[in-house]
Amino acid sequence: DTAVSQTPKYLVTQMGNDKSIKCEQNLGHDTMYWYKQDSKKFLKIMFSYNNKELIINETVPNRFSPKSPDKAHLNLHINSLELGDSAVYFCASTPGGLAGAIYEQYFGPGTRLTVT
Amino acid sequence: SQKIEQNSEALNIQEGKTATLTCNYTNYSPAYLQWYRQDPGRGPVFLLLIRENEKEKRKERLKVTFDTTLKQSLFHITASQPADSATYLCALLSSYNTDKLIFGTGTRLQVFP
């Protein structure tokens, strides 16, 4: 059983397109995150949700819009894709509440987005 | 400015030796520090967590130390094996902002037989 799953694993698209990445966790966790890992392997938080409510929005361009239909799912929609959006996007979850980051994080396998 | 720094160069060691990875931070007041392992093409996997009032934590062949005076955490793998080859990330939780982890850039460890 996959704890945190993401789809798709790979996404190749052209500049200007709109795309979505989906994430699901079956761990019963309250808090979910989106991270971006660039080509230098730097992992940076983008968003966090706690029980479907947005907690963190880390100065991410508003072309990125997360949506959490329920606490087990956190999707990421990206409008008007740019070359600089190429990266690996990771979803993660933790069992804690608003201070969920004090607990270990469970990461998904990542989605490699390539914008051409 | 705030920084979390790990050795950017790969660490190459021989099987059986102890690997020591360093995580230095500046301008943070960390409440917790976590270590993760990341294999190519995969998401990070949690290894250990150490709190600011703890000096040392162990789990099997892994040991983490936390020195808030030196602003440094050391991550040790004893009796290293080729299967330990991976990138290791440290992540810090600030006592002023417990909403998010701040990750270092990671150190790649290569263990040779």
PDB file of C-alpha atoms in Angstrom:
ATOM      1  CA  ASP A   1       0.000   0.000   0.000  1.00  0.00           C
ATOM      2  CA  THR A   2       1.442   3.316  -1.076  1.00  0.00           C
ATOM      3  CA  ALA A   3       1.280   5.820   1.779  1.00  0.00           C
ATOM      4  CA  VAL A   4       1.608   9.024  -0.274  1.00  0.00           C
ATOM      5  CA  SER A   5       0.977   8.744  -3.987  1.00  0.00           C
ATOM      6  CA  GLN A   6       1.272  11.306  -6.757  1.00  0.00           C
ATOM      7  CA  THR A   7       0.163  11.334 -10.367  1.00  0.00           C
ATOM      8  CA  PRO A   8       1.581  11.671 -12.874  1.00  0.00           C
ATOM      9  CA  LYS A   9       5.176  10.587 -12.256  1.00  0.00           C
ATOM     10  CA  TYR A  10       6.384  12.494 -15.324  1.00  0.00           C
ATOM     11  CA  LEU A  11       4.842  15.484 -17.028  1.00  0.00           C
ATOM     12  CA  VAL A  12       6.246  17.040 -20.197  1.00  0.00           C
ATOM     13  CA  THR A  13       4.424  20.040 -21.559  1.00  0.00           C
ATOM     14  CA  GLN A  14       4.902  23.244 -23.486  1.00  0.00           C
ATOM     15  CA  MET A  15       5.132  26.770 -22.184  1.00  0.00           C
ATOM     16  CA  GLY A  16       1.789  28.408 -21.669  1.00  0.00           C
ATOM     17  CA  ASN A  17      -0.112  25.207 -20.966  1.00  0.00           C
ATOM     18  CA  ASP A  18      -2.085  24.480 -17.790  1.00  0.00           C
ATOM     19  CA  LYS A  19      -1.461  21.250 -15.911  1.00  0.00           C
ATOM     20  CA  SER A  20      -2.414  19.545 -12.647  1.00  0.00           C
ATOM     21  CA  ILE A  21      -0.644  17.176 -10.282  1.00  0.00           C
ATOM     22  CA  LYS A  22      -2.626  15.053  -7.858  1.00  0.00           C
ATOM     23  CA  CYS A  23      -1.635  13.769  -4.434  1.00  0.00           C
ATOM     24  CA  GLU A  24      -3.332  11.330  -2.099  1.00  0.00           C
ATOM     25  CA  GLN A  25      -2.294  10.008   1.302  1.00  0.00           C
ATOM     26  CA  ASN A  26      -3.846   7.020   3.043  1.00  0.00           C
ATOM     27  CA  LEU A  27      -2.134   7.601   6.389  1.00  0.00           C
ATOM     28  CA  GLY A  28      -4.951   9.553   7.982  1.00  0.00           C
ATOM     29  CA  HIS A  29      -2.694  12.596   8.366  1.00  0.00           C
ATOM     30  CA  ASP A  30      -4.067  16.062   8.977  1.00  0.00           C
ATOM     31  CA  THR A  31      -1.433  18.148   7.208  1.00  0.00           C
ATOM     32  CA  MET A  32      -0.231  17.979   3.629  1.00  0.00           C
ATOM     33  CA  TYR A  33       2.442  19.911   1.749  1.00  0.00           C
ATOM     34  CA  TRP A  34       3.712  20.707  -1.704  1.00  0.00           C
ATOM     35  CA  TYR A  35       7.475  21.095  -2.161  1.00  0.00           C
ATOM     36  CA  LYS A  36       9.512  22.042  -5.212  1.00  0.00           C
ATOM     37  CA  GLN A  37      12.961  20.523  -5.734  1.00  0.00           C
ATOM     38  CA  ASP A  38      15.066  22.338  -8.289  1.00  0.00           C
ATOM     39  CA  SER A  39      17.952  21.059 -10.377  1.00  0.00           C
ATOM     40  CA  LYS A  40      20.360  21.693  -7.496  1.00  0.00           C
ATOM     41  CA  LYS A  41      18.273  19.401  -5.291  1.00  0.00           C
ATOM     42  CA  PHE A  42      17.123  22.249  -3.064  1.00  0.00           C
ATOM     43  CA  LEU A  43      13.784  21.275  -1.529  1.00  0.00           C
ATOM     44  CA  LYS A  44      11.574  24.282  -0.845  1.00  0.00           C
ATOM     45  CA  ILE A  45       8.116  24.369   0.641  1.00  0.00           C
ATOM     46  CA  MET A  46       5.365  25.887  -1.482  1.00  0.00           C
ATOM     47  CA  PHE A  47       2.103  25.262   0.345  1.00  0.00           C
ATOM     48  CA  SER A  48       0.704  23.455   3.337  1.00  0.00           C
ATOM     49  CA  TYR A  49      -2.863  22.515   4.174  1.00  0.00           C
ATOM     50  CA  ASN A  50      -4.308  21.376   7.471  1.00  0.00           C
ATOM     51  CA  ASN A  51      -7.692  19.677   7.255  1.00  0.00           C
ATOM     52  CA  LYS A  52      -8.418  21.306   3.893  1.00  0.00           C
ATOM     53  CA  GLU A  53      -7.402  24.791   5.066  1.00  0.00           C
ATOM     54  CA  LEU A  54      -4.450  26.663   3.595  1.00  0.00           C
ATOM     55  CA  ILE A  55      -1.799  27.285   6.242  1.00  0.00           C
ATOM     56  CA  ILE A  56       1.329  28.234   4.282  1.00  0.00           C
ATOM     57  CA  ASN A  57       1.665  29.977   0.948  1.00  0.00           C
ATOM     58  CA  GLU A  58       5.358  30.614   0.449  1.00  0.00           C
ATOM     59  CA  THR A  59       5.410  33.547  -1.977  1.00  0.00           C
ATOM     60  CA  VAL A  60       4.553  31.241  -4.814  1.00  0.00           C
ATOM     61  CA  PRO A  61       3.318  32.893  -8.046  1.00  0.00           C
ATOM     62  CA  ASN A  62      -0.454  32.891  -8.205  1.00  0.00           C
ATOM     63  CA  ARG A  63      -0.216  30.741 -11.342  1.00  0.00           C
ATOM     64  CA  PHE A  64       0.080  27.926  -8.799  1.00  0.00           C
ATOM     65  CA  SER A  65      -3.191  27.062  -7.109  1.00  0.00           C
ATOM     66  CA  PRO A  66      -3.455  24.240  -4.612  1.00  0.00           C
ATOM     67  CA  LYS A  67      -6.779  22.603  -3.822  1.00  0.00           C
ATOM     68  CA  SER A  68      -7.656  20.223  -1.034  1.00  0.00           C
ATOM     69  CA  PRO A  69     -11.058  18.580  -1.569  1.00  0.00           C
ATOM     70  CA  ASP A  70     -10.595  16.574   1.639  1.00  0.00           C
ATOM     71  CA  LYS A  71      -7.792  16.002   4.091  1.00  0.00           C
ATOM     72  CA  ALA A  72      -6.510  12.976   2.190  1.00  0.00           C
ATOM     73  CA  HIS A  73      -6.033  14.839  -1.086  1.00  0.00           C
ATOM     74  CA  LEU A  74      -4.005  17.865  -2.124  1.00  0.00           C
ATOM     75  CA  ASN A  75      -3.808  18.789  -5.772  1.00  0.00           C
ATOM     76  CA  LEU A  76      -1.675  21.402  -7.493  1.00  0.00           C
ATOM     77  CA  HIS A  77      -2.840  23.231 -10.579  1.00  0.00           C
ATOM     78  CA  ILE A  78      -0.377  25.324 -12.557  1.00  0.00           C
ATOM     79  CA  ASN A  79      -1.513  27.868 -15.131  1.00  0.00           C
ATOM     80  CA  SER A  80       0.523  29.346 -17.973  1.00  0.00           C
ATOM     81  CA  LEU A  81       3.526  27.136 -17.397  1.00  0.00           C
ATOM     82  CA  GLU A  82       6.974  28.720 -17.730  1.00  0.00           C
ATOM     83  CA  LEU A  83      10.403  27.210 -18.355  1.00  0.00           C
ATOM     84  CA  GLY A  84      11.402  27.995 -14.769  1.00  0.00           C
ATOM     85  CA  ASP A  85       8.629  25.772 -13.475  1.00  0.00           C
ATOM     86  CA  SER A  86      10.606  22.726 -14.565  1.00  0.00           C
ATOM     87  CA  ALA A  87      11.451  20.834 -11.385  1.00  0.00           C
ATOM     88  CA  VAL A  88      10.405  17.856  -9.320  1.00  0.00           C
ATOM     89  CA  TYR A  89       7.315  18.486  -7.215  1.00  0.00           C
ATOM     90  CA  PHE A  90       6.835  16.487  -4.045  1.00  0.00           C
ATOM     91  CA  CYS A  91       3.746  16.041  -1.973  1.00  0.00           C
ATOM     92  CA  ALA A  92       4.180  15.206   1.711  1.00  0.00           C
ATOM     93  CA  SER A  93       2.033  14.661   4.784  1.00  0.00           C
ATOM     94  CA  THR A  94       2.449  14.690   8.559  1.00  0.00           C
ATOM     95  CA  PRO A  95       0.192  13.537  11.374  1.00  0.00           C
ATOM     96  CA  GLY A  96       0.270  16.784  13.339  1.00  0.00           C
ATOM     97  CA  GLY A  97      -2.125  19.675  13.299  1.00  0.00           C
ATOM     98  CA  LEU A  98      -1.129  23.284  12.810  1.00  0.00           C
ATOM     99  CA  ALA A  99       2.340  22.487  14.137  1.00  0.00           C
ATOM    100  CA  GLY A 100       2.520  19.434  11.918  1.00  0.00           C
ATOM    101  CA  ALA A 101       6.056  20.230  10.886  1.00  0.00           C
ATOM    102  CA  ILE A 102       7.353  19.002  14.243  1.00  0.00           C
ATOM    103  CA  TYR A 103       6.592  15.486  13.097  1.00  0.00           C
ATOM    104  CA  GLU A 104       8.355  13.446  10.466  1.00  0.00           C
ATOM    105  CA  GLN A 105       7.131  14.018   6.954  1.00  0.00           C
ATOM    106  CA  TYR A 106       6.099  11.286   4.554  1.00  0.00           C
ATOM    107  CA  PHE A 107       6.908  12.157   0.968  1.00  0.00           C
ATOM    108  CA  GLY A 108       5.384  10.974  -2.266  1.00  0.00           C
ATOM    109  CA  PRO A 109       7.536   9.704  -5.150  1.00  0.00           C
ATOM    110  CA  GLY A 110       7.582  13.080  -6.868  1.00  0.00           C
ATOM    111  CA  THR A 111       6.369  14.420 -10.207  1.00  0.00           C
ATOM    112  CA  ARG A 112       9.063  15.494 -12.642  1.00  0.00           C
ATOM    113  CA  LEU A 113       7.705  18.428 -14.608  1.00  0.00           C
ATOM    114  CA  THR A 114       9.527  19.456 -17.766  1.00  0.00           C
ATOM    115  CA  VAL A 115       8.382  22.592 -19.560  1.00  0.00           C
ATOM    116  CA  THR A 116       9.672  23.012 -23.109  1.00  0.00           C
TER     117      THR A 116
ATOM    118  CA  SER B   1      20.367  36.001   6.353  1.00  0.00           C
ATOM    119  CA  GLN B   2      19.229  32.554   7.383  1.00  0.00           C
ATOM    120  CA  LYS B   3      21.126  29.604   5.970  1.00  0.00           C
ATOM    121  CA  ILE B   4      21.285  25.860   6.323  1.00  0.00           C
ATOM    122  CA  GLU B   5      24.454  24.479   4.812  1.00  0.00           C
ATOM    123  CA  GLN B   6      25.522  20.963   4.060  1.00  0.00           C
ATOM    124  CA  ASN B   7      28.658  19.855   2.230  1.00  0.00           C
ATOM    125  CA  SER B   8      27.860  20.323  -1.418  1.00  0.00           C
ATOM    126  CA  GLU B   9      30.615  17.963  -2.477  1.00  0.00           C
ATOM    127  CA  ALA B  10      29.992  14.248  -2.400  1.00  0.00           C
ATOM    128  CA  LEU B  11      31.401  12.245   0.461  1.00  0.00           C
ATOM    129  CA  ASN B  12      33.160   9.082  -0.683  1.00  0.00           C
ATOM    130  CA  ILE B  13      34.072   6.470   1.888  1.00  0.00           C
ATOM    131  CA  GLN B  14      34.997   2.834   2.032  1.00  0.00           C
ATOM    132  CA  GLU B  15      32.582   0.177   3.196  1.00  0.00           C
ATOM    133  CA  GLY B  16      32.844  -0.492   6.917  1.00  0.00           C
ATOM    134  CA  LYS B  17      34.012   3.011   7.805  1.00  0.00           C
ATOM    135  CA  THR B  18      31.934   5.619   9.635  1.00  0.00           C
ATOM    136  CA  ALA B  19      30.415   8.328   7.464  1.00  0.00           C
ATOM    137  CA  THR B  20      29.980  11.735   9.081  1.00  0.00           C
ATOM    138  CA  LEU B  21      27.811  14.362   7.437  1.00  0.00           C
ATOM    139  CA  THR B  22      27.564  17.951   8.620  1.00  0.00           C
ATOM    140  CA  CYS B  23      24.659  20.377   8.785  1.00  0.00           C
ATOM    141  CA  ASN B  24      25.431  23.965   9.804  1.00  0.00           C
ATOM    142  CA  TYR B  25      22.883  26.694  10.289  1.00  0.00           C
ATOM    143  CA  THR B  26      23.018  30.444  10.805  1.00  0.00           C
ATOM    144  CA  ASN B  27      20.442  32.902  12.097  1.00  0.00           C
ATOM    145  CA  TYR B  28      18.002  30.227  13.163  1.00  0.00           C
ATOM    146  CA  SER B  29      16.760  29.239  16.561  1.00  0.00           C
ATOM    147  CA  PRO B  30      15.907  25.623  15.859  1.00  0.00           C
ATOM    148  CA  ALA B  31      13.405  23.709  17.918  1.00  0.00           C
ATOM    149  CA  TYR B  32      13.904  20.464  16.017  1.00  0.00           C
ATOM    150  CA  LEU B  33      16.262  19.117  13.441  1.00  0.00           C
ATOM    151  CA  GLN B  34      15.434  16.195  11.171  1.00  0.00           C
ATOM    152  CA  TRP B  35      17.497  14.054   8.829  1.00  0.00           C
ATOM    153  CA  TYR B  36      16.174  12.466   5.650  1.00  0.00           C
ATOM    154  CA  ARG B  37      17.559  10.106   3.055  1.00  0.00           C
ATOM    155  CA  GLN B  38      16.804  10.613  -0.628  1.00  0.00           C
ATOM    156  CA  ASP B  39      17.552   8.076  -3.344  1.00  0.00           C
ATOM    157  CA  PRO B  40      17.641   9.103  -7.032  1.00  0.00           C
ATOM    158  CA  GLY B  41      14.158   9.448  -8.468  1.00  0.00           C
ATOM    159  CA  ARG B  42      12.455   9.055  -5.096  1.00  0.00           C
ATOM    160  CA  GLY B  43      11.045  11.221  -2.351  1.00  0.00           C
ATOM    161  CA  PRO B  44      12.948  11.876   0.884  1.00  0.00           C
ATOM    162  CA  VAL B  45      12.526   9.308   3.643  1.00  0.00           C
ATOM    163  CA  PHE B  46      12.592  10.342   7.307  1.00  0.00           C
ATOM    164  CA  LEU B  47      15.451   8.924   9.389  1.00  0.00           C
ATOM    165  CA  LEU B  48      15.834  10.724  12.700  1.00  0.00           C
ATOM    166  CA  LEU B  49      14.571  13.727  14.635  1.00  0.00           C
ATOM    167  CA  ILE B  50      16.470  15.490  17.404  1.00  0.00           C
ATOM    168  CA  ARG B  51      15.146  18.249  19.663  1.00  0.00           C
ATOM    169  CA  GLU B  52      17.117  21.320  20.715  1.00  0.00           C
ATOM    170  CA  ASN B  53      17.476  20.033  24.273  1.00  0.00           C
ATOM    171  CA  GLU B  54      18.842  16.667  23.131  1.00  0.00           C
ATOM    172  CA  LYS B  55      22.546  16.187  22.503  1.00  0.00           C
ATOM    173  CA  GLU B  56      22.401  12.859  20.730  1.00  0.00           C
ATOM    174  CA  LYS B  57      19.943  10.403  19.182  1.00  0.00           C
ATOM    175  CA  ARG B  58      20.617   6.892  17.920  1.00  0.00           C
ATOM    176  CA  LYS B  59      18.799   4.431  15.723  1.00  0.00           C
ATOM    177  CA  GLU B  60      20.558   1.222  14.774  1.00  0.00           C
ATOM    178  CA  ARG B  61      23.712   2.278  12.864  1.00  0.00           C
ATOM    179  CA  LEU B  62      22.660   5.934  12.745  1.00  0.00           C
ATOM    180  CA  LYS B  63      23.574   8.635  15.221  1.00  0.00           C
ATOM    181  CA  VAL B  64      22.694  12.313  15.197  1.00  0.00           C
ATOM    182  CA  THR B  65      24.198  14.992  17.404  1.00  0.00           C
ATOM    183  CA  PHE B  66      22.938  18.525  17.883  1.00  0.00           C
ATOM    184  CA  ASP B  67      25.151  21.319  19.181  1.00  0.00           C
ATOM    185  CA  THR B  68      23.224  24.581  19.494  1.00  0.00           C
ATOM    186  CA  THR B  69      26.376  26.418  20.563  1.00  0.00           C
ATOM    187  CA  LEU B  70      28.225  25.464  17.399  1.00  0.00           C
ATOM    188  CA  LYS B  71      24.960  25.692  15.430  1.00  0.00           C
ATOM    189  CA  GLN B  72      25.662  22.310  13.953  1.00  0.00           C
ATOM    190  CA  SER B  73      24.252  18.816  13.627  1.00  0.00           C
ATOM    191  CA  LEU B  74      26.360  15.811  12.730  1.00  0.00           C
ATOM    192  CA  PHE B  75      24.914  12.668  11.177  1.00  0.00           C
ATOM    193  CA  HIS B  76      26.927   9.466  11.536  1.00  0.00           C
ATOM    194  CA  ILE B  77      26.490   6.125   9.816  1.00  0.00           C
ATOM    195  CA  THR B  78      28.649   3.462  11.407  1.00  0.00           C
ATOM    196  CA  ALA B  79      29.792   0.331   9.586  1.00  0.00           C
ATOM    197  CA  SER B  80      28.678   1.919   6.326  1.00  0.00           C
ATOM    198  CA  GLN B  81      27.488  -0.247   3.467  1.00  0.00           C
ATOM    199  CA  PRO B  82      27.131   0.400  -0.282  1.00  0.00           C
ATOM    200  CA  ALA B  83      23.356   0.375   0.300  1.00  0.00           C
ATOM    201  CA  ASP B  84      23.803   3.528   2.402  1.00  0.00           C
ATOM    202  CA  SER B  85      24.777   5.439  -0.748  1.00  0.00           C
ATOM    203  CA  ALA B  86      22.222   8.221  -1.170  1.00  0.00           C
ATOM    204  CA  THR B  87      21.736  11.945  -0.610  1.00  0.00           C
ATOM    205  CA  TYR B  88      21.141  12.938   2.990  1.00  0.00           C
ATOM    206  CA  LEU B  89      19.151  16.061   3.803  1.00  0.00           C
ATOM    207  CA  CYS B  90      18.959  17.903   7.075  1.00  0.00           C
ATOM    208  CA  ALA B  91      15.858  19.933   7.827  1.00  0.00           C
ATOM    209  CA  LEU B  92      15.329  22.468  10.549  1.00  0.00           C
ATOM    210  CA  LEU B  93      12.200  23.621  12.322  1.00  0.00           C
ATOM    211  CA  SER B  94      12.526  27.099  13.713  1.00  0.00           C
ATOM    212  CA  SER B  95      11.196  27.736  17.209  1.00  0.00           C
ATOM    213  CA  TYR B  96       9.646  30.942  15.827  1.00  0.00           C
ATOM    214  CA  ASN B  97       7.782  29.202  13.027  1.00  0.00           C
ATOM    215  CA  THR B  98       6.657  25.654  13.607  1.00  0.00           C
ATOM    216  CA  ASP B  99       4.603  25.524  10.423  1.00  0.00           C
ATOM    217  CA  LYS B 100       7.358  24.422   8.104  1.00  0.00           C
ATOM    218  CA  LEU B 101      10.640  22.618   7.741  1.00  0.00           C
ATOM    219  CA  ILE B 102      13.556  24.354   6.074  1.00  0.00           C
ATOM    220  CA  PHE B 103      15.742  21.910   4.174  1.00  0.00           C
ATOM    221  CA  GLY B 104      19.451  21.999   3.489  1.00  0.00           C
ATOM    222  CA  THR B 105      20.720  21.213   0.004  1.00  0.00           C
ATOM    223  CA  GLY B 106      21.866  17.739   0.958  1.00  0.00           C
ATOM    224  CA  THR B 107      25.122  15.796   0.838  1.00  0.00           C
ATOM    225  CA  ARG B 108      25.586  12.874  -1.488  1.00  0.00           C
ATOM    226  CA  LEU B 109      27.225   9.887   0.186  1.00  0.00           C
ATOM    227  CA  GLN B 110      28.921   7.189  -1.871  1.00  0.00           C
ATOM    228  CA  VAL B 111      30.084   4.060  -0.077  1.00  0.00           C
ATOM    229  CA  PHE B 112      32.537   1.931  -2.028  1.00  0.00           C
ATOM    230  CA  PRO B 113      32.958  -1.813  -1.456  1.00  0.00           C
TER     231      PRO B 113
END
